[in-house]
Structures are given as C-alpha cells and as structure tokens.
XYZ file of N, CA and C in Angstrom:
672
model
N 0.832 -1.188 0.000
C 0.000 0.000 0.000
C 0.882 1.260 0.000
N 0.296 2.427 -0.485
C 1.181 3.580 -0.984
C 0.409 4.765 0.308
N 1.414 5.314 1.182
C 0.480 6.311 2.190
C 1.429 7.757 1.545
N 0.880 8.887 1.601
C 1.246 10.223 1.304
C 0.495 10.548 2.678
N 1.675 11.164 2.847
C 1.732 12.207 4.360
C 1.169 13.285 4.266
N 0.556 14.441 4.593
C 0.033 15.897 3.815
C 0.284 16.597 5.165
N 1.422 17.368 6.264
C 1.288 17.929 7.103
C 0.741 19.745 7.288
N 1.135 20.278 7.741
C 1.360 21.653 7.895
C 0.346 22.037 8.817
N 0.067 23.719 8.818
C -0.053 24.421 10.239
C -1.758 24.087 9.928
N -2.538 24.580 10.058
C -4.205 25.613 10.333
C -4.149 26.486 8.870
N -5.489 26.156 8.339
C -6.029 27.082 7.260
C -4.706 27.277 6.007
N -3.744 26.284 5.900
C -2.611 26.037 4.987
C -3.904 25.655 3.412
N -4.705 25.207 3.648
C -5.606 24.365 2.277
C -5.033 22.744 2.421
N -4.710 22.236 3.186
C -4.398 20.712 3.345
C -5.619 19.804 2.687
N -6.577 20.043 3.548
C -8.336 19.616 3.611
C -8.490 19.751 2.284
N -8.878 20.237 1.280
C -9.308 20.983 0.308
C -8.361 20.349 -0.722
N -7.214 20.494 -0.932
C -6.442 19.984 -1.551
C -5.780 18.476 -1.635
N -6.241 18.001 -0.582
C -5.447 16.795 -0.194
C -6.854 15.846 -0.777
N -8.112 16.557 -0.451
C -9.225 15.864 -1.265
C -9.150 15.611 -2.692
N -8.408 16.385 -3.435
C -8.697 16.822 -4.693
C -7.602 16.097 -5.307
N -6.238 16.138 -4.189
C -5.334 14.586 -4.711
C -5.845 13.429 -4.559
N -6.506 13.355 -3.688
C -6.381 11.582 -3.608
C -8.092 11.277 -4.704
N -8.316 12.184 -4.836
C -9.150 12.161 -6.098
C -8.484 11.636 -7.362
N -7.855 12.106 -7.633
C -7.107 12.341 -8.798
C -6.099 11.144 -8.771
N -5.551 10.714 -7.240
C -4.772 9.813 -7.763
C -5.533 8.469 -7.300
N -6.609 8.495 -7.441
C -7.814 7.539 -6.945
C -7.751 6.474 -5.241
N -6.924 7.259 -4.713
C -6.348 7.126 -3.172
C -7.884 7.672 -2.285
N -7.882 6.666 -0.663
C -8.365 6.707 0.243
C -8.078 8.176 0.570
N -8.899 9.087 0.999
C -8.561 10.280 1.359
C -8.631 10.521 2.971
N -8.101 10.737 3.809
C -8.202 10.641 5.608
C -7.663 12.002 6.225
N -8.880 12.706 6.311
C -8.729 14.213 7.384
C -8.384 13.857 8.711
N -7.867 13.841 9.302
C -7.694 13.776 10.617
C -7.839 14.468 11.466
N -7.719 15.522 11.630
C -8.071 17.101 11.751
C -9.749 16.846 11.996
N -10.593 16.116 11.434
C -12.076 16.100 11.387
C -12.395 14.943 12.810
N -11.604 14.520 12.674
C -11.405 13.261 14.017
C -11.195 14.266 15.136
N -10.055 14.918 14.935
C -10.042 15.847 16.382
C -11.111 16.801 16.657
N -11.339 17.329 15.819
C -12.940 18.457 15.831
C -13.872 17.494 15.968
N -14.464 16.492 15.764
C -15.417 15.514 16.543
C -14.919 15.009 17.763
N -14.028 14.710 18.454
C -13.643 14.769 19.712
C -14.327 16.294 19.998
N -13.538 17.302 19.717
C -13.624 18.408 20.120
C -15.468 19.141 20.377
N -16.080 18.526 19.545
C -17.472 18.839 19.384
C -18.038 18.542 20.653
N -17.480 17.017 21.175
C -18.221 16.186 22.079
C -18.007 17.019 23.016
N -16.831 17.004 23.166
C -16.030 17.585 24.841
C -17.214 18.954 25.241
N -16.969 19.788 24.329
C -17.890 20.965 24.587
C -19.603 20.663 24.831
N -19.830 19.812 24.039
C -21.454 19.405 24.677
C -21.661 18.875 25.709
N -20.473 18.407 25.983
C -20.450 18.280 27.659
C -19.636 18.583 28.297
N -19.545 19.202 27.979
C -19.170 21.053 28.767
C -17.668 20.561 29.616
N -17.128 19.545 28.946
C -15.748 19.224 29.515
C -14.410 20.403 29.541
N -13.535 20.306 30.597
C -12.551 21.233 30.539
C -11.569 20.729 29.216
N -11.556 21.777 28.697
C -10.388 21.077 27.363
C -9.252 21.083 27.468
N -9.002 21.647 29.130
C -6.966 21.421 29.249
C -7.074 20.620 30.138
N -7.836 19.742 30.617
C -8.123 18.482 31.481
C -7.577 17.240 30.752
N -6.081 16.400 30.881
C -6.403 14.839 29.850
C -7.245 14.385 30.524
N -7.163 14.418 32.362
C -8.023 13.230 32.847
C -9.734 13.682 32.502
N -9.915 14.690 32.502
C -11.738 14.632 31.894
C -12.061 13.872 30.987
N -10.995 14.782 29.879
C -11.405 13.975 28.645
C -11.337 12.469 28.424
N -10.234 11.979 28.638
C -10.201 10.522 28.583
C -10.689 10.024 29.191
N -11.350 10.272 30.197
C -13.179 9.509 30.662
C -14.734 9.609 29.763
N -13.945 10.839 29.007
C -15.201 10.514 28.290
C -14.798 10.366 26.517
N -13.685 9.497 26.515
C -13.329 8.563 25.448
C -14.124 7.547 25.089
N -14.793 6.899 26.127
C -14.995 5.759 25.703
C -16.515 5.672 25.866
N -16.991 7.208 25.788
C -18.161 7.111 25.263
C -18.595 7.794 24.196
N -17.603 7.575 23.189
C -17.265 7.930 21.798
C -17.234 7.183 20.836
N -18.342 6.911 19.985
C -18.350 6.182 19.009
C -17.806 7.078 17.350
N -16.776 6.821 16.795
C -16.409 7.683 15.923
C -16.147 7.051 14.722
N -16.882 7.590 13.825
C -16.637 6.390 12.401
C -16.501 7.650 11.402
N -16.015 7.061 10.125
C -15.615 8.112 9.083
C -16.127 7.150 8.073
N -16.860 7.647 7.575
C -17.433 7.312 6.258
C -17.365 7.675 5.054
N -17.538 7.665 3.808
C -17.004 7.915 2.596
C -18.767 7.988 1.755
N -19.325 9.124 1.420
C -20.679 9.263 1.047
C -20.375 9.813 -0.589
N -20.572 9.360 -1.469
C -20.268 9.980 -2.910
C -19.149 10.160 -3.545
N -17.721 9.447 -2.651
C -16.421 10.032 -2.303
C -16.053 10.826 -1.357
N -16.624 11.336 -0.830
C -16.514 12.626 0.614
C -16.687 12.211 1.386
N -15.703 12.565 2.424
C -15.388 11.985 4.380
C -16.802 12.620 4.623
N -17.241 11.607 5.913
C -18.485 12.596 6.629
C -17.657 11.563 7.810
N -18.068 12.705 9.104
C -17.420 12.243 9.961
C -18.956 11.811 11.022
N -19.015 10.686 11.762
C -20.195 9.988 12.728
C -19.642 10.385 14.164
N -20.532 10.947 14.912
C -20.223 10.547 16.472
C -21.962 10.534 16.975
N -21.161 8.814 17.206
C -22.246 8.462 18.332
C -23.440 8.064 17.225
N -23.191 8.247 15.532
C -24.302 7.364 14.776
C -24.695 9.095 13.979
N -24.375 10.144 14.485
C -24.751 11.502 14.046
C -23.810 11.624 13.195
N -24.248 12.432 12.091
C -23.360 13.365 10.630
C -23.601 14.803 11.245
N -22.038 14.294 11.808
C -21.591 15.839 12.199
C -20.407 16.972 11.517
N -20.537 15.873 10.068
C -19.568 16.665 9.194
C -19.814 18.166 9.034
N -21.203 18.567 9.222
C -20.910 20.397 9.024
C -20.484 20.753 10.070
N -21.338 20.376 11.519
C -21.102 21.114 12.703
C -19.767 21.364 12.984
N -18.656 20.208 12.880
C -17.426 20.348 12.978
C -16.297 21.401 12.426
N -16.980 22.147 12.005
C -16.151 23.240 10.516
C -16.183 24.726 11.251
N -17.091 25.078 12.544
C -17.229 26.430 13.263
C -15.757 26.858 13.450
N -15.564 28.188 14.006
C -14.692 28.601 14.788
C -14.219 28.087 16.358
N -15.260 27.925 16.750
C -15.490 27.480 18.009
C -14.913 25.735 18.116
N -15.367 24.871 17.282
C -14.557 23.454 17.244
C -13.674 23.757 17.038
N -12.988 24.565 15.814
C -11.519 24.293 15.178
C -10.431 24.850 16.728
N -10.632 25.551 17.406
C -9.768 26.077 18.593
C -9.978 24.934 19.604
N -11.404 24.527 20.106
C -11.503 22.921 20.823
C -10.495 21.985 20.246
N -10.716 21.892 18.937
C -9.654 20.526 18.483
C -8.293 20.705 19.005
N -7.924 22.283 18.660
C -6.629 22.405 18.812
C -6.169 22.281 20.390
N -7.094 22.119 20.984
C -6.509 22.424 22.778
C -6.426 20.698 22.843
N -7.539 20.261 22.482
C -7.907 18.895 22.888
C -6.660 17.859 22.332
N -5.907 18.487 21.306
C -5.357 17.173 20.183
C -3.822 17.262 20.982
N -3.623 18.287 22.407
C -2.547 18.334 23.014
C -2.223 17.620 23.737
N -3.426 16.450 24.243
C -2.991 15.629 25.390
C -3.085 14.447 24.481
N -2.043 13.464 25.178
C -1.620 12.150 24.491
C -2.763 11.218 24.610
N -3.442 11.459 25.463
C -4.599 10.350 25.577
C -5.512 10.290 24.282
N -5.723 11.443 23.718
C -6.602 11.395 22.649
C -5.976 11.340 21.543
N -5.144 11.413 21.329
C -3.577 11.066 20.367
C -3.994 9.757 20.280
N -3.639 8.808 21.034
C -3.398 7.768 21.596
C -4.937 7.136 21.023
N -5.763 7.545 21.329
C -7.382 6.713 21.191
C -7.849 7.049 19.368
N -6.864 7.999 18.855
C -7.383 7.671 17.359
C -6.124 7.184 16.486
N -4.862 6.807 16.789
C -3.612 6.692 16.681
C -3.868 5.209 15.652
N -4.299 4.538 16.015
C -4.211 3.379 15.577
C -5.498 3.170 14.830
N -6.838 3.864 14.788
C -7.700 3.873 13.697
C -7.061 4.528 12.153
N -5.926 5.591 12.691
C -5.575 6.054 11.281
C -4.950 5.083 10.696
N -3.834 4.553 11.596
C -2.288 3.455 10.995
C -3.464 2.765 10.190
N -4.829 2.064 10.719
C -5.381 0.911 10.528
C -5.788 1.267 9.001
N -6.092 2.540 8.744
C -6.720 2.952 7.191
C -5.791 2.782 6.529
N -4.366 3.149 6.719
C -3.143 2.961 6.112
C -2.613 1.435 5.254
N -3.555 0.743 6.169
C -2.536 -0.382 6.117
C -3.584 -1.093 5.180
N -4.698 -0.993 5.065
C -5.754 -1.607 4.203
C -6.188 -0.648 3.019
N -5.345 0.317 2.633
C -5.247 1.067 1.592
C -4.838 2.075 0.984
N -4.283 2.492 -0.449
C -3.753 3.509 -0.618
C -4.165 5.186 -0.139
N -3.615 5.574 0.699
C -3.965 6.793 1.227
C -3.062 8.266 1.075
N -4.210 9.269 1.119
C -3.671 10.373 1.381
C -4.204 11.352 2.453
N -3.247 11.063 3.919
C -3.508 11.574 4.934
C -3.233 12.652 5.653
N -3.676 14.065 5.303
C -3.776 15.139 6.122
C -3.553 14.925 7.316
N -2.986 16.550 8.239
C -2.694 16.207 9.626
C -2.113 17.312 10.499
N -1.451 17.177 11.104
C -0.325 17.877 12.145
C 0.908 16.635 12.190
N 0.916 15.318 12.020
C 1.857 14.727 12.838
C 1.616 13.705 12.050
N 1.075 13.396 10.728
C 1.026 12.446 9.897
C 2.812 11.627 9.378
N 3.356 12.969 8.959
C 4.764 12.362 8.835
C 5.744 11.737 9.261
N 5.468 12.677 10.472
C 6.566 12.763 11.760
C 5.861 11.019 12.852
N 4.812 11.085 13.142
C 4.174 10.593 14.261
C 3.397 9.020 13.698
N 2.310 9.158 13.131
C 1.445 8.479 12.711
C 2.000 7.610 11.202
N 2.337 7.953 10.296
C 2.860 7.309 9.588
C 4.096 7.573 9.015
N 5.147 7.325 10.064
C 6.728 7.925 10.009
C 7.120 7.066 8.674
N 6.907 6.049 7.812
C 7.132 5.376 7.030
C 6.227 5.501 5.779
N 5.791 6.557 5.324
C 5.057 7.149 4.527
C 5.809 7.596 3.168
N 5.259 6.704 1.874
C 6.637 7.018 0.899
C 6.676 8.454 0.285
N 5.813 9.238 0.781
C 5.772 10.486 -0.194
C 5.206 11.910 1.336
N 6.237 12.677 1.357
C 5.731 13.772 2.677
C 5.410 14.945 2.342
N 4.786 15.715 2.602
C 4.478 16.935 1.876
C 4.126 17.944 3.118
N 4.662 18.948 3.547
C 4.659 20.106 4.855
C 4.157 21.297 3.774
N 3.068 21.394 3.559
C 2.121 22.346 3.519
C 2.304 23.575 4.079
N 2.284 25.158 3.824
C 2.347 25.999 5.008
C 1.731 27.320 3.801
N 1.663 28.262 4.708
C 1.719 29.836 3.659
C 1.557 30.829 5.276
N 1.564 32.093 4.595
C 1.833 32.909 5.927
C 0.890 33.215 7.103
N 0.935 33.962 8.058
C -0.618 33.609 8.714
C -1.376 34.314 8.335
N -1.179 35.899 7.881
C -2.258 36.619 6.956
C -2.696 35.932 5.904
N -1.867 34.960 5.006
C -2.733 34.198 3.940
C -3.348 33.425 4.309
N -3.243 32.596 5.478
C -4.016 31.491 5.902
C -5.431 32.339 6.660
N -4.957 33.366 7.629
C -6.333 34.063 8.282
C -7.102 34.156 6.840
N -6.755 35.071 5.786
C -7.894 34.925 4.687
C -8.434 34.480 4.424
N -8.248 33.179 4.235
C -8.503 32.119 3.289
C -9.510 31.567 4.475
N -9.557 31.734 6.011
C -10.102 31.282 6.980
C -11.259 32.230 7.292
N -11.099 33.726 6.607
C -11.503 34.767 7.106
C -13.263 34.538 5.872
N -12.594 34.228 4.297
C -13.227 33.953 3.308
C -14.298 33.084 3.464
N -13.939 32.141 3.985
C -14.469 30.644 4.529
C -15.670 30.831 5.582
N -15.466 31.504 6.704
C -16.533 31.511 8.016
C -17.583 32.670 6.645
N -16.958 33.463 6.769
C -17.838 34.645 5.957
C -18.858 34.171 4.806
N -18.407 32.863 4.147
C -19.529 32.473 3.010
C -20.395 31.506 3.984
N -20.226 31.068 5.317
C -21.190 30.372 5.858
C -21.760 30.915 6.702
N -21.575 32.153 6.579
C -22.510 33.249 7.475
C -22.008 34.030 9.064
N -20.816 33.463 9.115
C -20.549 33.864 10.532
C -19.364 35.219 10.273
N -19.727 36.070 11.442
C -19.098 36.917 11.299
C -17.760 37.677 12.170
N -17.186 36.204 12.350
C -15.863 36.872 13.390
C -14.721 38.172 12.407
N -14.393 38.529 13.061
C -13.591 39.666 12.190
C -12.023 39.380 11.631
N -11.954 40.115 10.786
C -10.651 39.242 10.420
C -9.362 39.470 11.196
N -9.554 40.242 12.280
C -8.844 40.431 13.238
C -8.527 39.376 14.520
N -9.658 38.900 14.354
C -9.994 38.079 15.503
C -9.500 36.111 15.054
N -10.200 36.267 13.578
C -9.408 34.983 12.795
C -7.872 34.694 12.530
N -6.924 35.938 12.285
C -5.744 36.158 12.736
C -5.095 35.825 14.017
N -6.196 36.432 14.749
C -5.239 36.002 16.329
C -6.058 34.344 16.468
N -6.807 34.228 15.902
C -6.675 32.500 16.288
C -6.307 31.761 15.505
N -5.853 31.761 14.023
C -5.019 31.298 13.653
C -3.246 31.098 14.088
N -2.997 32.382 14.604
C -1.790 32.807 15.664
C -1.283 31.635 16.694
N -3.047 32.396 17.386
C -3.036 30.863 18.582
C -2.920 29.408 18.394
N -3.530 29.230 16.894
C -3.487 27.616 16.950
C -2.568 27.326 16.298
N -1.995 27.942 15.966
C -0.367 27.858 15.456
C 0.708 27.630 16.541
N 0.649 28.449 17.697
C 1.307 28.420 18.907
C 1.069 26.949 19.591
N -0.390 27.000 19.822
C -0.497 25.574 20.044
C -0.303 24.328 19.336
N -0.368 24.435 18.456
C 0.235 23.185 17.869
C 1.858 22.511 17.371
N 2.295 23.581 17.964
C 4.001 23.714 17.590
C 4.984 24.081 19.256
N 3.960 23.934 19.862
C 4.742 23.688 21.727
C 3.774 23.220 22.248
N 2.665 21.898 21.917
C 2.813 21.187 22.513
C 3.354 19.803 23.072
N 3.389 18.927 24.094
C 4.807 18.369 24.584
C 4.167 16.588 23.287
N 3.039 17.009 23.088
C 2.941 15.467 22.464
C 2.741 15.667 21.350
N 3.719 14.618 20.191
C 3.372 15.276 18.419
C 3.238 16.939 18.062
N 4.131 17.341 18.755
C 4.079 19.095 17.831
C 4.194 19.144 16.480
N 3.730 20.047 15.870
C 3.516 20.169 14.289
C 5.029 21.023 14.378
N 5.671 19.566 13.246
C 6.987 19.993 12.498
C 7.003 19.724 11.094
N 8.134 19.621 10.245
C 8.153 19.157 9.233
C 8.752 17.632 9.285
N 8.737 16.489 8.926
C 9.506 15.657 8.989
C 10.489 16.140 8.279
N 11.703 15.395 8.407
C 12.897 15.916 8.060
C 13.093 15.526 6.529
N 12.087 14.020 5.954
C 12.228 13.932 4.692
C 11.366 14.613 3.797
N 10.340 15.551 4.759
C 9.258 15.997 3.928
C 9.550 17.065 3.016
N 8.895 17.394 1.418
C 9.385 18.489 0.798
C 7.922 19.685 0.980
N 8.537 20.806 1.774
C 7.909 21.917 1.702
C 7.327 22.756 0.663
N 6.123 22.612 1.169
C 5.363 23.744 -0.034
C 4.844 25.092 0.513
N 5.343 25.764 -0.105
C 4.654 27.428 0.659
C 3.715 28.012 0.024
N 2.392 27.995 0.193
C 1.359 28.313 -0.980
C 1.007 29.738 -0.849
N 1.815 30.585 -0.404
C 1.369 31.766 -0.266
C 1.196 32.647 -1.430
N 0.278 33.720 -1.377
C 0.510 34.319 -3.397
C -0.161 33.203 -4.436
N -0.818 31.650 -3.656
C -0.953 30.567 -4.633
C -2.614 30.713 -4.839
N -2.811 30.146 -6.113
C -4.603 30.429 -5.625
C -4.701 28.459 -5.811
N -5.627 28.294 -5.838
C -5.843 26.576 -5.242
C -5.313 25.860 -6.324
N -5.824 26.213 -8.046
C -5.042 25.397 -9.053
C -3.500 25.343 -8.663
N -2.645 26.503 -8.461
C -1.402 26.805 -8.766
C -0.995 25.783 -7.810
N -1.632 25.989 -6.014
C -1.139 25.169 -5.151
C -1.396 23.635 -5.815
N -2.722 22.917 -5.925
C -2.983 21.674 -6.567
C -1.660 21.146 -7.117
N -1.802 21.947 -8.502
C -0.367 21.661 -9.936
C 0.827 21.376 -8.610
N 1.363 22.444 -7.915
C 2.725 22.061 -7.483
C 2.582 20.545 -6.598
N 1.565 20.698 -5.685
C 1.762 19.369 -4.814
C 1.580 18.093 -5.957
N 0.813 18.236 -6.969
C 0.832 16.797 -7.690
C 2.159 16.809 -8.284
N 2.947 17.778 -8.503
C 4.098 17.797 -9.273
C 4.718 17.013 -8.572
N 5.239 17.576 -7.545
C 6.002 16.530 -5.896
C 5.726 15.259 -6.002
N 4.021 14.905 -5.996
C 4.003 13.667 -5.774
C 3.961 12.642 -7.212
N 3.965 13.084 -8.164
C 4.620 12.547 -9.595
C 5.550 12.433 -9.462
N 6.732 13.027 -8.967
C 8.233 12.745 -9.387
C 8.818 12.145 -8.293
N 7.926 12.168 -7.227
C 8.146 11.355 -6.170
C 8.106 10.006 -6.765
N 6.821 9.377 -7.108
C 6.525 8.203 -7.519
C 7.457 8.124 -8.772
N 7.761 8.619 -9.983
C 8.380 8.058 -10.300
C 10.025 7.445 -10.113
N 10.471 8.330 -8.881
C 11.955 8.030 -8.037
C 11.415 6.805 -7.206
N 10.272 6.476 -6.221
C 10.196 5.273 -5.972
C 9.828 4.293 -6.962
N 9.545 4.647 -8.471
C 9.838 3.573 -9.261
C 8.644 2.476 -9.472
C-alpha cells in the first residue's frame, strides 16, 4: 500500500487539496483534523474542561467515531450523528486544537488512522502524519503559507457560511493555533525531516494543486 503524508499548520488548504489529490490519484482520502474536531465537538457538549487529559479521557470511551465515505466525501459519525458540518465552526476548530494536546486522545485515534493505512492507498492530512502516525510514509508533503494568507482564506471561509468573526480576531486565532500546535509536549507540528515543503502563499488553489501533484509525480516516479 502507498500512504502520502500531507502535514502543515491551520487554514494552509491541506483539507481541500489533499481531497482533490487523492481524487485524482484515486487514493483513500483521511482528514484527521475532522477526528479531532469531533472529539472536540463532544467535549464541549459536555461542557468538559479542554486542558483536562483526565476529563477527557473519561469521556473517550463514550465515543463512538466512524468516518465514512458518502459519494467520495469523508463525513465524519459521532455516536451514529453526521456531524460533518457542525465540525467546521470557529469554536470546534480552537476545541480541536486544545484537545489534540494531550496524548490520551492522540493515543485513542492513533491506531484507527495506521489501521486505514494499512488496508489502503492513502492520502492523509494532519499535524503529525509524517513525523508521528505514519513515520514510514513514501511520499511527505509540509504544507504551510503565511498567517495573513491562511487568516484569509479562513476569514473567506466563516464569511460564506454566514458567521461573522472579524478578520482580526481569525488572525489572532489562527496565531493561537499555530502556537499551540508547535509547543505542545505530544506530536508538535513539524516538518519531517524527509518531507518536501510547499509554501502556498501568493498561490490560488489550481497553482497550489499543480505544485503538490508535481512533488508527488516525481516522487513516484523516483520510488519507481
């Protein structure tokens, strides 16, 4: 089986793009990021502390979490619910990011991803896909662009679904979940050291698309 790694920070276009490869290269597609924002959904409906591991990992295991594939498109299940939109707010994406810091919940979806890996060709988005989760991944790709391009593109996004945080405010939490995800003590978002960097800044989605399939063409044809 063939796994492609897809790392980088918050609002990089990973999601979006990483769909549109494994489209194209007719690969399993696996958000992971949507796994932690369904954790993250739960915790808050029940009103759990999100810098607590011990809360949360009590209420692990009353988490039923399945990922499904509807037309080609992830929809993510908790508990038997399609909570693929709810998961996409402002409000989850900062939950995920607090929540995906303690190892326990690392740990409780750790081995559902390896498990997709291993029963098929994939292309898996992430924070820690390269580095962590599938360190043996033949093709790595560290995603990034600046945080004003990423707030945009985040700023663009809430704004066509109606919500109106300011783009001031999407900045400083892009900021924040940048901070957090790069000091905390379990899986911090790095680059793996074999991964080749893409900076999509100035990119509009074709331009980014073209370069990452470029990578992963000449990748594959060096593994032959």
């Amino acid at each position: 089986m063939i796994s492609i790694a897809v790392d980088g920070p918050s609002g990089a276009g990973k999601s979006t793009l990483s769909r549109r490869l494994a489209a194209e290269l007719g690969y399993i597609y696996v958000d992971t990021g949507a796994m932690y924002r369904t954790i993250g959904l739960f915790a808050l409906r029940k009103g759990a502390d999100l810098d607590s591991e011990t809360e949360l990992a009590a209420l692990l295991p009353e988490i039923c979490l399945e990922m499904r594939y509807v037309d080609g498109v992830q929809h993510m299940f908790l508990n038997g619910e399609d909570v693929s939109g709810l998961i996409r707010t402002q409000e989850v994406s900062m939950a995920a990011s607090r929540i995906s810091a303690h190892p326990a919940v690392r740990a409780f979806l750790l081995e559902t991803q390896r498990g997709l890996a291993r029963e098929n060709n994939v292309l898996m988005d992430g924070r820690d896909i390269g580095t962590v989760v599938l360190p043996n991944a033949q093709i790595k790709i560290f995603l990034t662009a600046s945080a004003q391009e990423r707030a945009r593109r985040r700023y663009e996004e809430l704004a066509a679904r109606g919500e109106k945080d300011s783009f001031e405010q999407v900045l400083a939490d892009v900021r924040q979940r940048d901070y957090n995800d790069t000091h905390r003590a379990a899986a911090p978002l790095c680059a793996a050291q074999d991964a080749v960097t893409i900076d999509t800044t100035g990119y509009d989605f074709e331009q980014s698309f073209q370069k990452m399939l470029e990578v992963i063409r000449r990748a594959q044809k060096q593994e032959g």
